[in-house]
């Protein structure tokens, strides 16, 4: 049994091609009203680079490698946390007209019951 | 021993697979404002799983790295807490108007992380074979450009310096900087494959990243503030691409997939923004906006007709349908809250009110939508250009606040205008147009707006927030008088 991942040449290109295509299709369904949270959200998604930073840092053998690896994790973690925080904040603000009275009705419900 | 590496390998592989799926599922849920909040939550769960699993890499480090492991794990934890904590805090605190520069900064961080991974791989001479080496260099170059370019974009948007910096022959300098970077990259490939090199390999690598960072700065400096929506989108795509390429180098499909999905997203938004400005991406990047030779503007018929804010407010109170065109000037005056207060009064009086948003209203794609949502405007009142443009002809009033070039009919008719061909909101087709404006200035593109001189157009001069307050008071006063 071997779970090590090894991807060379064309397999990698297939993964790239399919991912780019899926990304294009998924993103083109996002309405323009959500383009800012979409951008910060996709920004958050590329924060996965922090995983690569952790790998590089754990395998560092010299002080230089440690320093740059530390920088990679530091920046990657900033990308993840910042991207997530602003996207959550923005998406929480989008409300519909119908939702506003609904929320009131819910708030009054316990009093009536 | 075998189990000791097999189980972590399996766990990491599985966690990354789940993460890649949750990223795409989360982004897919962004196709509606109702499901979008759960979308980012889902993506967040995937991210947490991948980061936690990545610490299992410590079971499988190389023999040389094993003695350094305690220090390295400690460093990783400190970096996660410090980097994550600072960004989380800033993300919670940042004002919605400052969102473009914040997103640019977080994006630059991702690019920097990808560049740093490339640097570790290169300095440690870890690439296996020429393909990996070239891909590492390419990812490092794009990541470094994204880092320094995003920092410049952040500085411009944040007002650290807002004048585009241009010198003659700049394009030649930029081209030379890029060629030099690529040349040094080529030298690294030669030196790494054992060819004799006059410069030591580590020095070449340092030079490579230094040049890439400089190129990112040079490339972004001449681009003007109005083009920032395109620039932010491009660097988003760049970082995605860099992450995807470094994912290949590290043989991590989660990075490859996430990076490419984001790369495609960034590319799509870039093209949409460029289209909304009727310019090509190349035109935004390599020519300087506003440098077009000044043309003689056709003589405008009519006059500017100022009216009182209160009178305009009362007129709208008795209208059947009002379409509001907000621009960045509204946000600059912090007038969104007051505007929505006025809208609620109109709606209470039975007026149909809609918001019409131009794709480039704001400093990044969709920013005006977020600013309205922040003020409490329900998203079912917000319409995009292509969905509402035909409706202006039926509207009694178009209320233009802090917007200018996006409603300039010259884009439709005046072939010599710098904005000719740009899709605009048909505010001029409404029966009556009110324009709320600070004074008789020109728009960002420096063109006089023909709309303002139309017979059906009236100017309400003043600060957007102050004007809205006057309109609210006038309509409230009316209600009080009729009740008495």
XYZ file of C-alpha atoms in Angstrom:
597
model
C 0.000 0.000 0.000
C 1.211 3.453 -0.815
C -0.681 6.670 -0.249
C 2.088 8.975 -1.395
C 0.830 11.232 -4.177
C 2.963 11.423 -7.253
C 1.826 13.441 -10.198
C 3.928 14.042 -13.207
C 3.515 15.923 -16.461
C 0.196 15.217 -18.039
C -1.637 14.076 -14.899
C -0.862 17.452 -13.347
C -2.015 19.235 -16.497
C -5.287 17.290 -16.428
C -5.850 18.344 -12.799
C -5.082 21.975 -13.678
C -7.350 21.904 -16.705
C -10.316 20.374 -14.867
C -9.908 22.664 -11.846
C -9.697 25.785 -14.006
C -12.760 24.693 -15.957
C -14.736 23.903 -12.798
C -13.687 27.236 -11.304
C -14.788 29.128 -14.404
C -18.199 27.410 -14.466
C -18.819 27.774 -10.716
C -17.766 31.411 -10.621
C -19.760 32.436 -13.682
C -22.936 31.510 -11.754
C -22.168 34.005 -9.008
C -24.329 37.143 -9.423
C -22.587 40.514 -9.746
C -24.079 41.650 -6.436
C -21.787 39.143 -4.666
C -18.608 39.908 -6.596
C -16.795 41.542 -3.667
C -17.447 38.675 -1.217
C -16.698 36.272 -4.052
C -13.321 37.860 -4.533
C -12.481 37.867 -0.827
C -13.872 34.322 -0.566
C -11.774 32.996 -3.431
C -8.933 34.967 -1.881
C -9.543 32.936 1.282
C -9.497 29.698 -0.724
C -6.004 30.327 -2.101
C -4.950 30.716 1.519
C -4.608 26.912 1.377
C -1.056 27.844 0.392
C -0.407 27.915 4.155
C -0.438 24.100 4.050
C 2.472 24.203 1.616
C 4.185 26.704 3.897
C 3.830 24.345 6.874
C 5.278 21.498 4.793
C 8.233 23.658 3.733
C 8.874 24.906 7.263
C 8.711 21.432 8.848
C 11.291 20.225 6.317
C 13.599 23.230 6.732
C 17.226 22.381 7.598
C 19.013 25.743 7.566
C 18.320 29.024 9.323
C 17.589 30.654 5.947
C 15.029 27.982 5.085
C 13.488 28.309 8.530
C 13.221 32.082 8.176
C 11.596 31.933 4.739
C 9.382 29.032 5.778
C 8.254 31.044 8.805
C 7.432 33.936 6.465
C 5.440 31.587 4.207
C 3.312 30.312 7.116
C 2.921 33.821 8.566
C 1.694 35.285 5.254
C -0.423 32.235 4.421
C -2.114 32.317 7.836
C -2.830 36.027 7.328
C -4.371 35.260 3.953
C -6.614 32.566 5.478
C -7.757 34.420 8.602
C -8.207 37.816 6.942
C -9.998 36.416 3.903
C -12.383 34.432 6.078
C -13.128 37.276 8.503
C -14.018 39.863 5.859
C -16.028 37.416 3.737
C -18.157 36.342 6.726
C -18.723 39.951 7.698
C -19.826 40.996 4.227
C -22.097 38.025 3.565
C -23.859 38.499 6.901
C -25.004 41.938 5.716
C -27.016 40.776 2.708
C -30.726 40.630 3.664
C -33.966 40.423 1.671
C -37.029 42.611 2.231
C -39.131 39.571 3.073
C -36.634 38.452 5.695
C -36.926 41.637 7.746
C -40.599 41.298 8.803
C -40.039 37.550 9.150
C -37.331 38.162 11.738
C -39.724 40.442 13.634
C -42.437 37.819 13.584
C -39.986 35.308 15.029
C -38.947 37.725 17.744
C -42.547 38.280 18.788
C -43.515 34.653 18.644
C -42.306 33.606 22.125
C -44.242 36.452 23.722
C -47.459 35.337 22.089
C -46.925 31.690 22.930
C 7.744 2.170 10.886
C 5.728 1.591 7.764
C 2.468 2.329 9.567
C 4.070 5.441 11.013
C 4.291 7.018 7.583
C 1.323 5.308 5.934
C -1.347 6.517 8.344
C -0.300 10.205 8.250
C 0.044 10.022 4.462
C -3.474 8.660 4.206
C -4.856 11.204 6.692
C -3.244 14.156 4.878
C -4.364 12.909 1.484
C -7.908 12.392 2.724
C -8.131 15.761 4.533
C -6.846 17.575 1.430
C -9.338 15.754 -0.767
C -12.182 16.792 1.547
C -10.832 20.362 1.613
C -10.685 20.585 -2.193
C -14.270 19.351 -2.423
C -15.522 21.733 0.292
C -13.801 24.708 -1.398
C -15.637 24.094 -4.650
C -18.917 23.292 -2.907
C -18.555 26.445 -0.789
C -17.878 28.649 -3.826
C -20.800 27.033 -5.616
C -23.065 28.072 -2.724
C -22.029 31.673 -3.411
C -24.415 31.715 -6.383
C -27.118 33.274 -4.181
C -26.964 35.749 -1.271
C -29.221 33.376 0.692
C -26.845 30.398 0.581
C -23.551 32.307 0.417
C -22.965 32.622 4.223
C -23.084 28.829 4.539
C -20.747 28.616 1.549
C -17.884 30.416 3.257
C -18.512 28.376 6.418
C -18.216 25.141 4.426
C -14.985 26.356 2.814
C -13.726 27.335 6.257
C -14.289 23.806 7.576
C -12.305 22.439 4.655
C -9.488 24.874 5.387
C -9.382 23.962 9.083
C -9.215 20.251 8.231
C -6.368 20.775 5.748
C -4.331 22.941 8.152
C -4.750 20.522 11.069
C -3.807 17.551 8.876
C -0.746 19.383 7.537
C 0.924 19.028 10.952
C 1.022 15.281 10.282
C 3.817 16.092 7.824
C 6.066 16.028 10.912
C 5.782 12.213 10.944
C 7.387 12.072 7.536
C 10.172 14.672 7.384
C 13.563 13.951 5.843
C 16.357 12.578 8.053
C 18.299 15.875 7.870
C 15.273 17.887 8.998
C 14.451 15.614 11.952
C 16.807 17.310 14.477
C 15.233 20.694 13.630
C 11.700 19.443 14.075
C 10.936 20.835 17.570
C 12.075 24.307 16.506
C 10.239 24.099 13.177
C 6.952 23.002 14.750
C 7.244 25.827 17.270
C 7.923 28.329 14.485
C 4.939 27.066 12.499
C 2.598 27.455 15.481
C 3.889 30.957 16.257
C 3.528 31.986 12.587
C -0.020 30.616 12.445
C -1.101 32.374 15.632
C 0.617 35.701 14.903
C -0.200 35.913 11.178
C -3.708 34.549 11.614
C -4.429 36.619 14.713
C -3.303 39.930 13.221
C -5.218 39.376 9.988
C -8.334 38.229 11.858
C -8.237 41.335 14.013
C -7.734 43.644 11.015
C -10.477 41.856 9.071
C -12.967 42.362 11.911
C -12.068 46.018 12.231
C -11.762 47.251 8.646
C -14.436 49.645 7.341
C -16.467 48.447 4.349
C -15.251 51.425 2.321
C -11.665 50.221 2.914
C -12.445 46.668 1.776
C -10.650 46.882 -1.619
C -7.258 47.681 -0.099
C -7.751 45.039 2.613
C -8.583 42.354 0.047
C -5.560 43.474 -1.979
C -3.369 43.083 1.103
C -4.643 39.583 2.017
C -4.189 38.620 -1.618
C -0.617 39.873 -1.589
C 0.019 37.758 1.505
C -1.086 34.623 -0.375
C 1.198 35.525 -3.267
C 4.045 36.154 -0.845
C 3.485 32.775 0.807
C 3.632 31.041 -2.592
C 6.808 32.968 -3.433
C 8.361 32.043 -0.077
C 7.610 28.344 -0.632
C 9.353 28.598 -4.000
C 12.331 30.264 -2.289
C 12.629 27.466 0.300
C 12.505 24.854 -2.454
C 15.132 26.699 -4.505
C 17.583 27.555 -1.708
C 17.285 23.995 -0.395
C 17.835 22.638 -3.919
C 14.801 20.371 -3.453
C 13.399 20.380 -6.967
C 13.463 17.001 -8.642
C 14.167 17.442 -12.304
C 13.962 20.376 -14.654
C 10.176 20.450 -14.957
C 9.793 20.931 -11.222
C 12.553 23.521 -11.207
C 10.952 25.577 -13.965
C 7.500 25.340 -12.377
C 8.952 26.389 -8.997
C 10.551 29.433 -10.628
C 7.394 30.351 -12.507
C 5.229 30.071 -9.391
C 7.800 32.046 -7.410
C 7.895 34.801 -10.037
C 4.107 35.145 -10.213
C 3.768 34.994 -6.426
C 6.430 37.640 -5.865
C 4.897 39.955 -8.494
C 1.500 39.470 -6.854
C 2.976 40.334 -3.442
C 4.733 43.574 -4.361
C 2.025 44.568 -6.866
C -0.730 44.059 -4.297
C 1.162 46.112 -1.722
C 1.369 48.986 -4.223
C -2.341 48.567 -5.027
C -3.068 48.650 -1.289
C -1.002 51.827 -0.856
C -2.785 53.519 -3.759
C -6.263 52.552 -2.562
C -5.431 53.517 1.008
C -4.308 56.952 -0.139
C -0.664 56.540 0.889
C -0.047 57.865 -2.586
C -2.806 58.155 -5.126
C -1.208 59.828 -8.111
C -0.234 57.346 -10.791
C 3.552 57.505 -11.073
C 4.636 57.757 -14.674
C 7.935 58.487 -16.336
C 8.734 58.426 -20.016
C 10.085 55.130 -21.282
C 8.486 53.326 -18.371
C 7.178 50.511 -20.532
C 10.697 49.848 -21.793
C 12.029 49.797 -18.220
C 9.240 47.388 -17.206
C 9.929 45.113 -20.156
C 13.647 45.101 -19.322
C 12.897 44.259 -15.671
C 10.756 41.304 -16.749
C 13.367 40.109 -19.247
C 16.096 40.383 -16.614
C 14.020 38.341 -14.168
C 13.397 35.647 -16.771
C 17.088 35.714 -17.717
C 18.163 35.132 -14.118
C 15.551 32.350 -13.900
C 17.164 30.731 -16.919
C 20.594 31.094 -15.315
C 19.273 29.331 -12.205
C 18.139 26.364 -14.323
C 21.624 26.194 -15.927
C 23.462 26.516 -12.605
C 21.209 23.984 -10.865
C 21.835 21.397 -13.556
C 25.568 21.532 -12.845
C 26.628 23.965 -15.555
C 29.394 26.346 -14.598
C 27.965 29.679 -13.514
C 29.872 32.902 -12.845
C 27.457 33.741 -10.012
C 26.813 31.327 -7.146
C 23.388 29.682 -7.172
C 22.071 31.198 -3.910
C 22.994 34.684 -5.155
C 21.146 34.035 -8.394
C 18.058 32.993 -6.434
C 18.176 36.151 -4.307
C 18.613 38.249 -7.451
C 15.677 36.453 -9.086
C 13.251 37.248 -6.260
C 14.562 40.791 -5.907
C 13.960 41.481 -9.607
C 10.499 39.833 -9.490
C 9.468 42.046 -6.567
C 10.774 45.151 -8.350
C 8.901 44.199 -11.513
C 5.644 43.897 -9.516
C 6.167 47.414 -8.146
C 7.065 48.931 -11.525
C 4.113 47.246 -13.218
C 1.564 48.604 -10.720
C 2.885 52.142 -10.151
C 1.631 53.685 -13.412
C -1.904 52.275 -13.132
C -4.500 54.833 -12.062
C -7.020 54.571 -9.223
C -10.018 54.105 -11.534
C -8.447 50.932 -12.933
C -7.987 49.319 -9.521
C -10.985 46.938 -9.877
C -9.159 45.322 -12.793
C -5.791 45.310 -11.022
C -7.152 43.676 -7.848
C -8.841 40.987 -9.948
C -5.645 40.309 -11.886
C -3.526 39.881 -8.759
C -6.187 37.584 -7.334
C -5.792 35.432 -10.436
C -1.978 35.671 -10.181
C -1.910 34.457 -6.597
C -4.227 31.579 -7.470
C -1.943 30.582 -10.317
C 1.173 30.819 -8.137
C -0.461 28.669 -5.442
C -1.494 26.099 -8.046
C 2.031 25.901 -9.485
C 3.666 25.533 -6.058
C 1.036 22.863 -5.336
C 2.432 20.910 -8.275
C 5.961 21.354 -6.948
C 4.920 20.045 -3.525
C 2.801 17.321 -5.170
C -0.265 18.561 -3.313
C -3.466 18.348 -5.414
C -5.483 20.435 -2.914
C -3.198 23.410 -3.592
C -3.311 22.730 -7.320
C -7.109 22.592 -7.422
C -7.734 25.532 -5.067
C -5.132 27.634 -6.876
C -6.515 26.948 -10.332
C -10.141 27.492 -9.268
C -9.166 30.887 -7.872
C -7.032 31.619 -10.923
C -10.047 31.024 -13.159
C -12.257 33.124 -10.867
C -9.808 36.004 -10.937
C -9.501 35.815 -14.706
C -13.289 35.848 -15.139
C -13.705 38.904 -12.883
C -10.818 40.648 -14.642
C -12.491 40.210 -18.018
C -15.893 41.312 -16.654
C -14.398 44.490 -15.182
C -12.458 45.319 -18.326
C -15.626 44.790 -20.384
C -17.593 47.108 -18.082
C -15.036 49.817 -18.839
C -14.968 48.947 -22.547
C -11.210 48.426 -22.407
C -9.014 45.410 -22.913
C -6.947 44.018 -20.046
C -3.787 44.823 -22.004
C -5.003 48.399 -22.368
C -5.473 48.732 -18.597
C -2.065 47.266 -17.812
C 0.117 48.821 -20.449
C -1.395 52.135 -21.442
C -2.004 55.023 -19.159
C -5.596 56.062 -18.696
C -6.242 59.699 -19.446
C -3.240 59.966 -21.724
C -5.409 59.952 -24.833
C -5.042 63.216 -26.760
C -7.559 65.771 -25.566
C -10.379 66.148 -28.048
C -12.673 69.086 -28.566
C -15.927 68.302 -26.842
C -19.050 69.098 -28.847
C -20.890 72.200 -27.672
C -23.449 71.148 -25.067
C -27.017 72.306 -25.521
C -28.961 73.544 -22.518
C -28.036 74.760 -19.073
C -27.435 73.392 -15.593
C -30.665 73.730 -13.597
C -30.179 73.685 -9.814
C -33.109 72.790 -7.541
C -33.637 72.631 -3.762
C -33.121 69.228 -2.122
C -36.444 69.465 -0.283
C -38.416 70.107 -3.484
C -36.742 67.161 -5.193
C -37.526 64.946 -2.182
C -41.213 65.880 -2.228
C -41.434 65.324 -5.985
C -40.095 61.784 -5.519
C -42.558 61.181 -2.672
C -45.384 61.547 -5.245
C -43.675 59.559 -8.003
C -44.706 56.016 -8.935
C -41.227 54.655 -9.547
C -37.779 55.967 -8.582
C -34.512 54.343 -9.693
C -31.441 55.307 -7.701
C -27.965 55.272 -9.287
C -25.391 55.330 -6.480
C -21.709 55.949 -7.167
C -18.552 56.009 -5.126
C -19.206 59.662 -4.236
C -22.093 58.455 -2.053
C -19.785 56.201 -0.061
C -17.128 58.921 0.136
C -19.732 61.174 1.780
C -20.910 58.293 4.031
C -24.441 58.924 2.764
C -25.679 55.295 2.395
C -27.543 55.194 5.727
C -29.352 58.465 5.080
C -30.178 57.366 1.550
C -31.793 54.159 2.792
C -33.737 56.120 5.406
C -35.122 58.244 2.563
C -35.876 55.104 0.531
C -37.871 53.659 3.450
C -39.968 56.847 3.569
C -40.655 56.605 -0.163
C -41.562 52.930 0.080
C -43.890 53.639 3.002
C -45.627 56.149 0.722
C -46.105 53.443 -1.921
C -43.305 54.486 -4.287
C -41.511 51.661 -6.117
C -37.795 52.178 -5.435
C -34.945 50.295 -7.074
C -31.188 50.626 -7.045
C -29.229 50.391 -10.303
C -25.586 49.381 -9.927
C -22.922 49.848 -12.582
C -20.255 47.103 -12.546
C -17.459 49.593 -11.893
C -19.274 51.573 -9.179
C -16.735 51.398 -6.372
C -13.082 50.474 -6.158
C -13.494 46.729 -6.646
C -16.093 44.515 -8.348
C -19.378 44.629 -6.432
C -18.239 47.051 -3.724
C -21.297 49.296 -4.074
C -23.562 46.293 -3.427
C -21.708 45.593 -0.173
C -21.897 49.233 0.912
C -25.674 49.273 0.311
C -26.086 45.960 2.133
C -24.159 47.421 5.059
C -26.640 50.317 5.210
C -29.440 47.730 5.417
C -30.730 47.927 1.837
C -32.381 44.556 1.060
C -30.708 42.863 -1.902
C -33.975 42.361 -3.772
C -34.031 46.148 -4.334
C -30.565 46.053 -5.927
C -30.332 45.490 -9.680
C -27.385 45.207 -12.026
C -26.977 47.193 -15.252
C -28.243 44.575 -17.703
C -31.307 43.776 -15.564
C -32.580 47.304 -15.044
C -31.406 49.380 -17.992
C -34.659 48.961 -19.950
C -36.684 50.045 -16.946
C -35.395 53.625 -16.809
C -37.782 54.578 -19.624
C -40.748 53.701 -17.354
C -39.347 55.394 -14.247
C -40.652 58.788 -13.151
C -37.354 59.732 -11.561
C -33.735 58.637 -11.816
C -31.824 59.816 -8.740
C -28.080 59.918 -9.456
C -25.945 60.227 -6.297
C -22.170 60.495 -6.435
C -22.025 58.869 -9.869
C -20.957 60.642 -13.031
C -19.179 58.856 -15.887
C -21.411 55.749 -15.598
C -24.466 57.827 -16.605
C -22.795 59.980 -19.260
C -24.709 59.571 -22.553
C -21.531 60.605 -24.409
C -20.459 56.971 -24.010
C -23.308 56.097 -26.385
C -23.017 58.877 -28.945
C -19.711 60.780 -28.852
C -17.148 58.749 -30.782
C -14.321 61.071 -29.755
C -14.999 60.671 -26.025
C -12.537 58.655 -23.915
C -15.438 56.677 -22.475
C -17.113 56.001 -25.848
C -18.478 52.449 -25.982
C -18.501 51.953 -22.220
C -21.857 50.469 -21.167
C -23.746 53.086 -19.145
C -26.885 53.208 -17.043
C -29.715 54.811 -19.054
C -30.584 57.350 -16.359
C -31.224 59.965 -19.069
C -34.194 57.917 -20.347
C -36.162 58.514 -17.132
C -38.898 61.168 -17.217
C -36.976 63.289 -14.727
C -33.386 63.070 -13.484
C -32.049 64.457 -10.218
C -28.281 64.568 -9.836
C -26.877 64.957 -6.321
C -23.395 66.404 -6.661
C -20.870 68.356 -4.607
C -20.378 71.020 -7.252
C -19.976 71.571 -10.974
C -16.913 69.334 -11.304
C -16.061 66.777 -13.962
C -16.076 62.993 -13.521
C -13.083 60.755 -12.975
C -12.451 60.587 -16.698
C -12.324 64.383 -16.824
C -15.257 64.749 -19.185
C -18.216 67.109 -18.875
C -21.406 65.093 -18.483
C -23.922 65.836 -21.244
C -26.700 64.367 -19.089
C -26.528 67.324 -16.685
C -27.529 69.700 -19.502
C -30.572 67.692 -20.613
C -33.978 69.356 -20.366
C -35.243 66.725 -17.923
C -32.186 66.869 -15.651
C -31.972 68.926 -12.435
C -28.974 69.418 -10.162
C -29.107 69.155 -6.376
C -25.818 70.587 -5.122
C -24.332 69.598 -1.791
C -22.772 66.818 0.262
C -24.682 63.568 -0.366
C -25.423 62.914 3.319
C -26.574 66.499 3.910
C -28.791 66.471 0.801
C -30.417 63.208 1.879
C -31.109 64.670 5.343
C -32.868 67.644 3.722
C -34.946 65.348 1.535
C -35.939 63.242 4.558
C -36.942 66.344 6.530
C -39.010 67.681 3.620
C -40.943 64.417 3.202
C -41.428 64.028 6.980
C -42.612 67.640 7.215
C -45.156 66.911 4.504
C -46.502 63.904 6.418
C -46.686 65.929 9.656
C -48.591 68.740 7.921
C -51.123 66.394 6.310
C -51.650 64.624 9.653
C -52.309 67.909 11.477
